[in-house]
Amino acid sequence: MLLIHCPYCREARPEIEFSYAGEAHIARPADPSVLSDEAWRDFLFIRSNPRGTHYERWRHTHGCARFFNAVRDTVSDKFLMTYEAGRPRPSEAEIEEHRS
Amino acid sequence: MTGYRVAGRGRVDPDARLRFIFDGRSYEGLHGDTLASALLANGVHFVGRSFKYHRPRGIMSAGVEEANALVGVDRGRGRYTPNTRATVLELYDGLTAESQNYWPSLRYDIGAVNDIAAPLIPAGFYYKTFKWPASFWNKVYEPVIRRSAGLGRAPTAPDADRYASRFAHCDVLIVGAGPAGLAAALTASESGARVILADENPEIGGSLLSDPAVQIDGKDAWNWLEEARATLAGRANVTLLTRTTAIGYYHQNFLGLVQRLTDHLPAAASSLPRERMWKVRAAQVVLAQGAIERPLVFDGNDRPGVMLAGAGRSFLNRYGVKVGNRVAVVTVHDSAYLAAFDLARAGAGVATIVDLRRNPRAALLAEARSLGIEVLSGWTVTATKGRARIAEIRVNPVDQNGKVGAARMIGCDALLMSGGWTPSVHLFSHSKGALDWREDLQAFVPGAPNEAVRCAGAGNGTFGLAAALAEGAAAGAATAGSAGTPTVFSVDGEAPFSGVYFRELPTDRDPTRAKAFIDFQNDVTAKDIRLAVREGFRSIEHVKRYTTNGMATDQGKTSNINGLMIAADAVGKPAPEVGLTTFRPPYTPTTFGAFVGYSRDAHFEVERKTSIDSWAEANGAVFEPVSLWRRAWYFPRSGESMHEAVARECRATRRSLGIFDASTLGKIEVVGPDAAEFMNRMYTNAWTKLAPGRCRYGLLLGEDGFIRDDGVIGRLSDERFHVTTTTGGAARVLATMEDYLQTEWPDLKVWLTSTSEQWAVIALNGPNARKVLEPLVQGIDLNGEAFPHMAVREGKICGVPTRLFRVSFTGELGFEVNVPARFGLSVWKALIEQGRPYDITPYGTETMHALRAEKGFIIVGQDTDGTVTPHDAGMSWAIGKTKPDFVGKRSLARPDMQDPKRKQLVGLLTEKPETVLEEGAQIVDGPYAAVPMPMIGHVTSSYHSETLGRSIALALIQGGHGRKGETVYVPMPGAMHKATITDTVFVDKEGAKLNV
C-alpha cells in the first residue's frame, strides 16, 4: 500500500484514503461547442499512458476530500511529488528537487 | 521411546507425550515435535504420493520449503486444512492428519499407474494430449482431469474459526530470528528504536536450533539464545512475534505478517482467533530470511528416505530423532558432513559419504575417518532402490574426464543430500530489489534495494555464523543511523562451509530415462526442463509455465535454482542471463481467513438502515439490498405470496393511499451565490428560471453524453437547491460535482454538502394523500393551487421541521415528507395512525418499481446502462436547449449520438397478457430468422401490472421510437413470445391523477 502525500493536509497518508481520478492537466475546453468532433474525442478519450513519469489526479476522498495532482513513475509506482490542483505542470528540475 | 528417538537430544520434552493419528493409525510423539519429526521418530517415512505420477514420497526437509510431506489436518467441522506441510505442523495431543493424492489407499494407489505411464505424460502433456476428438472433452478428458487435478481435498464446510487483523508501525522490522536477525534486533533495540522481530518458527533461533554445539561469546548456542531471548523480551520497545510469517513485502516498507495463534493447540481449546494479519509499516526493514538447501538431481532422488542433509541434522539436534539406522550421504557441499558427523555421534550408523568433489577438505576427511565413515570422493549416485522407503543406492566413480565407472550398491535406510544453499531472497524480490548473481555461490543474492531495507546473513549470501552475526549487528546498527554501534560477537567451533554446484549428477545410464526430480511437488524432472527447451521455450518464464516447475504451493523454494541451471545449460546461456522467475507473495501458503480477517458475514460490508427500518422489520417486511442499504422489498401479510402482497400494495396505492420509506434517496445541498449557474452547468435542464418553491426533474450526464443519474431537485431559495439522486448514485454524483467545482470551475461560489443521512423521506402516494397530511402539517397550504405538483415548501409536520415536496414517482397524487432523520420514525408512525381510515398501506421497493413502470418513469442503471442518451430514453424534453453548455452537451452533437438506429426506450405489451418477460431477455425481429438471429434490443424492466391486469415491459430497441405498433419476438427458455412495441406510459397518459 502506497503512502501518498496530500498537498493540502501536508502529510503522507495510506493509499486507502485516496481515489485515483485519471490523467492531470486535461482542462475541460471553455467552449466545447467550437471543438471539432476529433478534438472533442481527444479530450474525452485520448490519454498519454506513458512508461515513466505520469501526471495524474488524485482525491483525498477519506480525508480533506480535495482533488490534487501528482507525478508518479508508472514503472516503479513511486510518487515523485504531489501538488495542488490548478498549479502548472512541474518542471523536470522541480521533480528532481522533490526526488532528492 | 521409539526406535528412532535419541535420548538427550533435541528441544522436545521427553516427559510430555502426545498421541496423534496419521492415516487412521495412532502414534506417540513428544511436545516440541512437528508431525514430521514425530512420524520419523516412529520410523514412518512414506507419508504421501506425488501430484502427477503418484510416486511414494517421504519427508524431504525440516522446514517451510517442504514439497513432499503435505497432509490434510482435521480439527473438526469447518476446520479441515489440506496441504499442510508436516515439517512445520506442530504436534498437539489428538492431532489428526491424513496423507493425500491416492485412491483407494496410500500404499495401493490406482493413480500410481501414472508413474509407469510416465513416458506418456511428459512436460506440457495437458496441451498435447487432450485435443481430439472434440466429443471426448465433456465425457472423458474433463472428468478425468478434474478428478486428478488439485492437491489435497478442499474443505466444504464454512470456516469455523475467527481471524483478526491489525495495523502496526515501527522503526525497524526484522524478518527472521536466526543469528543474523537476532544480532540485528539486539543492536537496533539498544538505541530505543521500536523493533518488531518476526519469525515463522514456534521459537526464535533459526539455524542455531539445529546447531547446539557451536559457541557464541563463550556460551553454548542454546544458552546464548535463551539470554538473547530474555534480553529482547525485557525491552519494552521490542515486539517479538513467533509463529509469524512475513508473507509479502509491498510498497514503502509495508509488510504483511501472518501470526498463527491456535493451530499448535489442541482443537477447540481456545477462544482466540486462529490467525492475526499484521499490516506493518516500518521505517527500516532488515531481512534475515536465511537460506534453503538445494536437492541434488539424480534418478530416484524422490524416494521416501531421501532428504536434505540439513534436515537430517535438524531432526537429530532439534527434535532428537535420527532419520535412519544406516544413513548414506551424497553431497557437493561441506555442510552435509556436519549432519553425518552429528548422526554418527548420536549412534545412527552412517555408512558412506558420497562426495562429487574430488578433493574434499582434509579436516572433514579426517573427522569422517575417526568416526568410521567411508568417504567416496569423486563418486556419484546414479539410482536408488526401495519401495516405501529407500533400501539401496547405486554409486559409481567418476574419473578426471567425467567418465562414469562401474557401479556399486550400498545398503541404507536414509539418504541425505546436499546441493549447496540458496539464499532466500523472496521478500527482497517482492520489494522490487535487484538480484545479483554470485558465481561462487551459484545463486542470486540481494543487490540494489528499492526500499529502505538491508539484508543480513545467509539470506544475503553471507554464510558462516560469525559473519552472519556481524552482518546482522551492522544492519541493526545502521537502522539507527550514526547513533548505532554494532554489537560484537565471538564465535567458537564454527564448521567449514564451501561447496560446488552440479546440475544432473553424472550417470552411466540413459539420462532420458532418469526420474531425477527438480520440482518434487509438481513432479517436474530434469528431462522435462530439457524437453521444454528442445521444443522451443527459451524464456525461463515460459519454461516455468510449460513444465509447471516452481508453480506448486512451495513456489519452487527447492527447485528454482536447479530448474534455472538446467534450463540455462539447455539454452546454452549463463544462468544470470536466463534469469530467475518472479517471486510473488505470499511467501508460504496463507489461509483465506487471514486475508479476510474480520470482514465476513455481517461484517463483510456495511449494512445501512434507515430510521424507519425497525418499523418495517416489526411489521414483517421482506428486505432486499440496494447498494449498501437494506430496503423493505414488500410487506406480506400472513399467508401472502410475494406476488399477492405486491398486487395488494399496488391496488391500495392507486385506490386510496400507500406509504413508502424513501429515505435512501441520495441528497445533496447545493448552496451559494452561483448555485443556479453550477446547476446549469452540471445538469441538462435549465435552472435559472426555476422559481424558489418549485421542483424540476434533473438529468445528469457524463461528459460522454450518456445518462449517469437523475432525481427531483427543489429550489428553496435563489441560492439553495435540494438535489436528490438515485440511492446507489449518491456518493458518485457528489464526487462528480466536487470534481467539477474544485478543478474546472473553482471560481464559482458554491458549497456542496451530502445530506442523504440527515433527512428521513416518507413518500405518501394515492388519492387520499392530502387528507392524511392536512391535519398534521403546520404552516403549509396544501391546497392544489397553492401547492401544485412539482413544488416544495418548508414548514412543520407533527411539530418538527419539514421540507415537503409535492412529487410523484407513482403517477398518483404524491408527497415526499422530508424530516430530520431523528424524527423519521415518529412521523412515520403518526402518518400510519392518521392514515388508518384510508387503509394506509406500507409498500416496498417492488411495488414502487411496478407503479413507476406503469408510468414509464425510468430507473437509471436498470433502463439505462451507460450507453443511453436523453434522446434514447425519450427525455429530450429535459434538455435546456438554449443553454450554451452543460456536462455532456457537446457529445450529444456527435453524429453517432444522433443515429436513428440507436437503441431507444419503448414499451412492450406481450401478446399473452399473463406473460411476464424476463428482464435482460434479448429481442429479435422474427421467429424464423436464421440462427444466430440479430438481436435488436433487450428487455430492461418487466412486471405484472395490477392496475391493467396484464404484464407490461420497458425495452431498449434499435430505432424503437419509430417502430411503435410493430411486432417483435422475445425468445425465452421454452417459448418465443410475441410482443407489440408501444409508448412507455401505460397508465394515465395525460397525467390527470397528478394534478388534483
mmCIF file of N, CA and C in Angstrom, chain B residues 660-698:
data_model
loop_
_atom_site.group_PDB
_atom_site.id
_atom_site.type_symbol
_atom_site.label_atom_id
_atom_site.label_comp_id
_atom_site.label_asym_id
_atom_site.label_seq_id
_atom_site.Cartn_x
_atom_site.Cartn_y
_atom_site.Cartn_z
ATOM 1 N N PHE B 660 -44.368 4.881 1.796
ATOM 2 C CA PHE B 660 -43.133 4.251 1.338
ATOM 3 C C PHE B 660 -41.940 4.970 1.959
ATOM 4 N N ASP B 661 -41.001 4.211 2.465
ATOM 5 C CA ASP B 661 -39.780 4.777 3.055
ATOM 6 C C ASP B 661 -38.769 5.060 1.942
ATOM 7 N N ALA B 662 -38.621 6.325 1.592
ATOM 8 C CA ALA B 662 -37.714 6.724 0.508
ATOM 9 C C ALA B 662 -36.454 7.381 1.064
ATOM 10 N N SER B 663 -36.142 7.094 2.320
ATOM 11 C CA SER B 663 -35.013 7.773 2.984
ATOM 12 C C SER B 663 -33.677 7.520 2.308
ATOM 13 N N THR B 664 -33.584 6.411 1.564
ATOM 14 C CA THR B 664 -32.263 6.078 0.994
ATOM 15 C C THR B 664 -31.893 6.960 -0.191
ATOM 16 N N LEU B 665 -32.837 7.712 -0.728
ATOM 17 C CA LEU B 665 -32.531 8.644 -1.813
ATOM 18 C C LEU B 665 -31.298 9.452 -1.477
ATOM 19 N N GLY B 666 -30.407 9.612 -2.454
ATOM 20 C CA GLY B 666 -29.262 10.477 -2.223
ATOM 21 C C GLY B 666 -29.705 11.926 -2.180
ATOM 22 N N LYS B 667 -29.076 12.720 -1.286
ATOM 23 C CA LYS B 667 -29.467 14.123 -1.163
ATOM 24 C C LYS B 667 -28.216 14.990 -1.047
ATOM 25 N N ILE B 668 -28.193 16.026 -1.839
ATOM 26 C CA ILE B 668 -27.044 16.941 -1.811
ATOM 27 C C ILE B 668 -27.585 18.362 -1.718
ATOM 28 N N GLU B 669 -27.078 19.120 -0.764
ATOM 29 C CA GLU B 669 -27.464 20.520 -0.621
ATOM 30 C C GLU B 669 -26.478 21.357 -1.428
ATOM 31 N N VAL B 670 -26.995 22.056 -2.429
ATOM 32 C CA VAL B 670 -26.137 22.896 -3.284
ATOM 33 C C VAL B 670 -26.444 24.348 -2.934
ATOM 34 N N VAL B 671 -25.479 25.061 -2.379
ATOM 35 C CA VAL B 671 -25.716 26.370 -1.792
ATOM 36 C C VAL B 671 -24.673 27.374 -2.273
ATOM 37 N N GLY B 672 -25.081 28.600 -2.454
ATOM 38 C CA GLY B 672 -24.117 29.658 -2.762
ATOM 39 C C GLY B 672 -24.646 30.612 -3.819
ATOM 40 N N PRO B 673 -23.995 31.753 -3.951
ATOM 41 C CA PRO B 673 -24.449 32.750 -4.922
ATOM 42 C C PRO B 673 -24.469 32.202 -6.344
ATOM 43 N N ASP B 674 -23.569 31.245 -6.653
ATOM 44 C CA ASP B 674 -23.512 30.715 -8.009
ATOM 45 C C ASP B 674 -24.191 29.350 -8.129
ATOM 46 N N ALA B 675 -25.064 29.031 -7.174
ATOM 47 C CA ALA B 675 -25.670 27.705 -7.158
ATOM 48 C C ALA B 675 -26.436 27.418 -8.447
ATOM 49 N N ALA B 676 -27.214 28.377 -8.922
ATOM 50 C CA ALA B 676 -28.019 28.142 -10.121
ATOM 51 C C ALA B 676 -27.121 27.951 -11.338
ATOM 52 N N GLU B 677 -26.056 28.756 -11.421
ATOM 53 C CA GLU B 677 -25.120 28.617 -12.533
ATOM 54 C C GLU B 677 -24.446 27.239 -12.497
ATOM 55 N N PHE B 678 -24.088 26.820 -11.302
ATOM 56 C CA PHE B 678 -23.467 25.497 -11.152
ATOM 57 C C PHE B 678 -24.423 24.402 -11.606
ATOM 58 N N MET B 679 -25.690 24.522 -11.176
ATOM 59 C CA MET B 679 -26.687 23.527 -11.584
ATOM 60 C C MET B 679 -26.872 23.532 -13.099
ATOM 61 N N ASN B 680 -26.851 24.732 -13.696
ATOM 62 C CA ASN B 680 -26.971 24.848 -15.159
ATOM 63 C C ASN B 680 -25.860 24.080 -15.862
ATOM 64 N N ARG B 681 -24.653 24.167 -15.284
ATOM 65 C CA ARG B 681 -23.515 23.530 -15.943
ATOM 66 C C ARG B 681 -23.501 22.016 -15.718
ATOM 67 N N MET B 682 -24.012 21.596 -14.564
ATOM 68 C CA MET B 682 -23.959 20.164 -14.260
ATOM 69 C C MET B 682 -25.087 19.389 -14.928
ATOM 70 N N TYR B 683 -26.319 19.889 -14.776
ATOM 71 C CA TYR B 683 -27.493 19.135 -15.229
ATOM 72 C C TYR B 683 -27.917 19.580 -16.619
ATOM 73 N N THR B 684 -28.627 18.722 -17.330
ATOM 74 C CA THR B 684 -29.069 19.060 -18.685
ATOM 75 C C THR B 684 -30.113 20.163 -18.673
ATOM 76 N N ASN B 685 -30.863 20.248 -17.565
ATOM 77 C CA ASN B 685 -32.020 21.129 -17.533
ATOM 78 C C ASN B 685 -31.615 22.572 -17.285
ATOM 79 N N ALA B 686 -32.582 23.471 -17.520
ATOM 80 C CA ALA B 686 -32.363 24.894 -17.248
ATOM 81 C C ALA B 686 -32.861 25.211 -15.846
ATOM 82 N N TRP B 687 -32.054 25.919 -15.066
ATOM 83 C CA TRP B 687 -32.394 26.164 -13.660
ATOM 84 C C TRP B 687 -32.589 27.629 -13.341
ATOM 85 N N THR B 688 -32.091 28.479 -14.233
ATOM 86 C CA THR B 688 -32.124 29.910 -13.911
ATOM 87 C C THR B 688 -33.537 30.384 -13.604
ATOM 88 N N LYS B 689 -34.486 29.929 -14.396
ATOM 89 C CA LYS B 689 -35.853 30.452 -14.252
ATOM 90 C C LYS B 689 -36.717 29.648 -13.294
ATOM 91 N N LEU B 690 -36.147 28.601 -12.733
ATOM 92 C CA LEU B 690 -36.945 27.828 -11.766
ATOM 93 C C LEU B 690 -37.122 28.674 -10.505
ATOM 94 N N ALA B 691 -38.371 28.939 -10.167
ATOM 95 C CA ALA B 691 -38.638 29.825 -9.030
ATOM 96 C C ALA B 691 -38.430 29.091 -7.712
ATOM 97 N N PRO B 692 -37.979 29.812 -6.693
ATOM 98 C CA PRO B 692 -37.918 29.195 -5.371
ATOM 99 C C PRO B 692 -39.283 28.623 -5.014
ATOM 100 N N GLY B 693 -39.286 27.438 -4.411
ATOM 101 C CA GLY B 693 -40.545 26.774 -4.099
ATOM 102 C C GLY B 693 -40.986 25.807 -5.183
ATOM 103 N N ARG B 694 -40.244 25.745 -6.286
ATOM 104 C CA ARG B 694 -40.618 24.811 -7.349
ATOM 105 C C ARG B 694 -39.554 23.726 -7.506
ATOM 106 N N CYS B 695 -39.971 22.611 -8.122
ATOM 107 C CA CYS B 695 -39.080 21.467 -8.335
ATOM 108 C C CYS B 695 -38.960 21.194 -9.825
ATOM 109 N N ARG B 696 -37.920 20.495 -10.175
ATOM 110 C CA ARG B 696 -37.757 20.057 -11.550
ATOM 111 C C ARG B 696 -37.051 18.710 -11.537
ATOM 112 N N TYR B 697 -37.447 17.876 -12.506
ATOM 113 C CA TYR B 697 -36.753 16.595 -12.678
ATOM 114 C C TYR B 697 -35.424 16.876 -13.359
ATOM 115 N N GLY B 698 -34.306 16.485 -12.735
ATOM 116 C CA GLY B 698 -32.987 16.782 -13.285
ATOM 117 C C GLY B 698 -32.336 15.542 -13.857
#
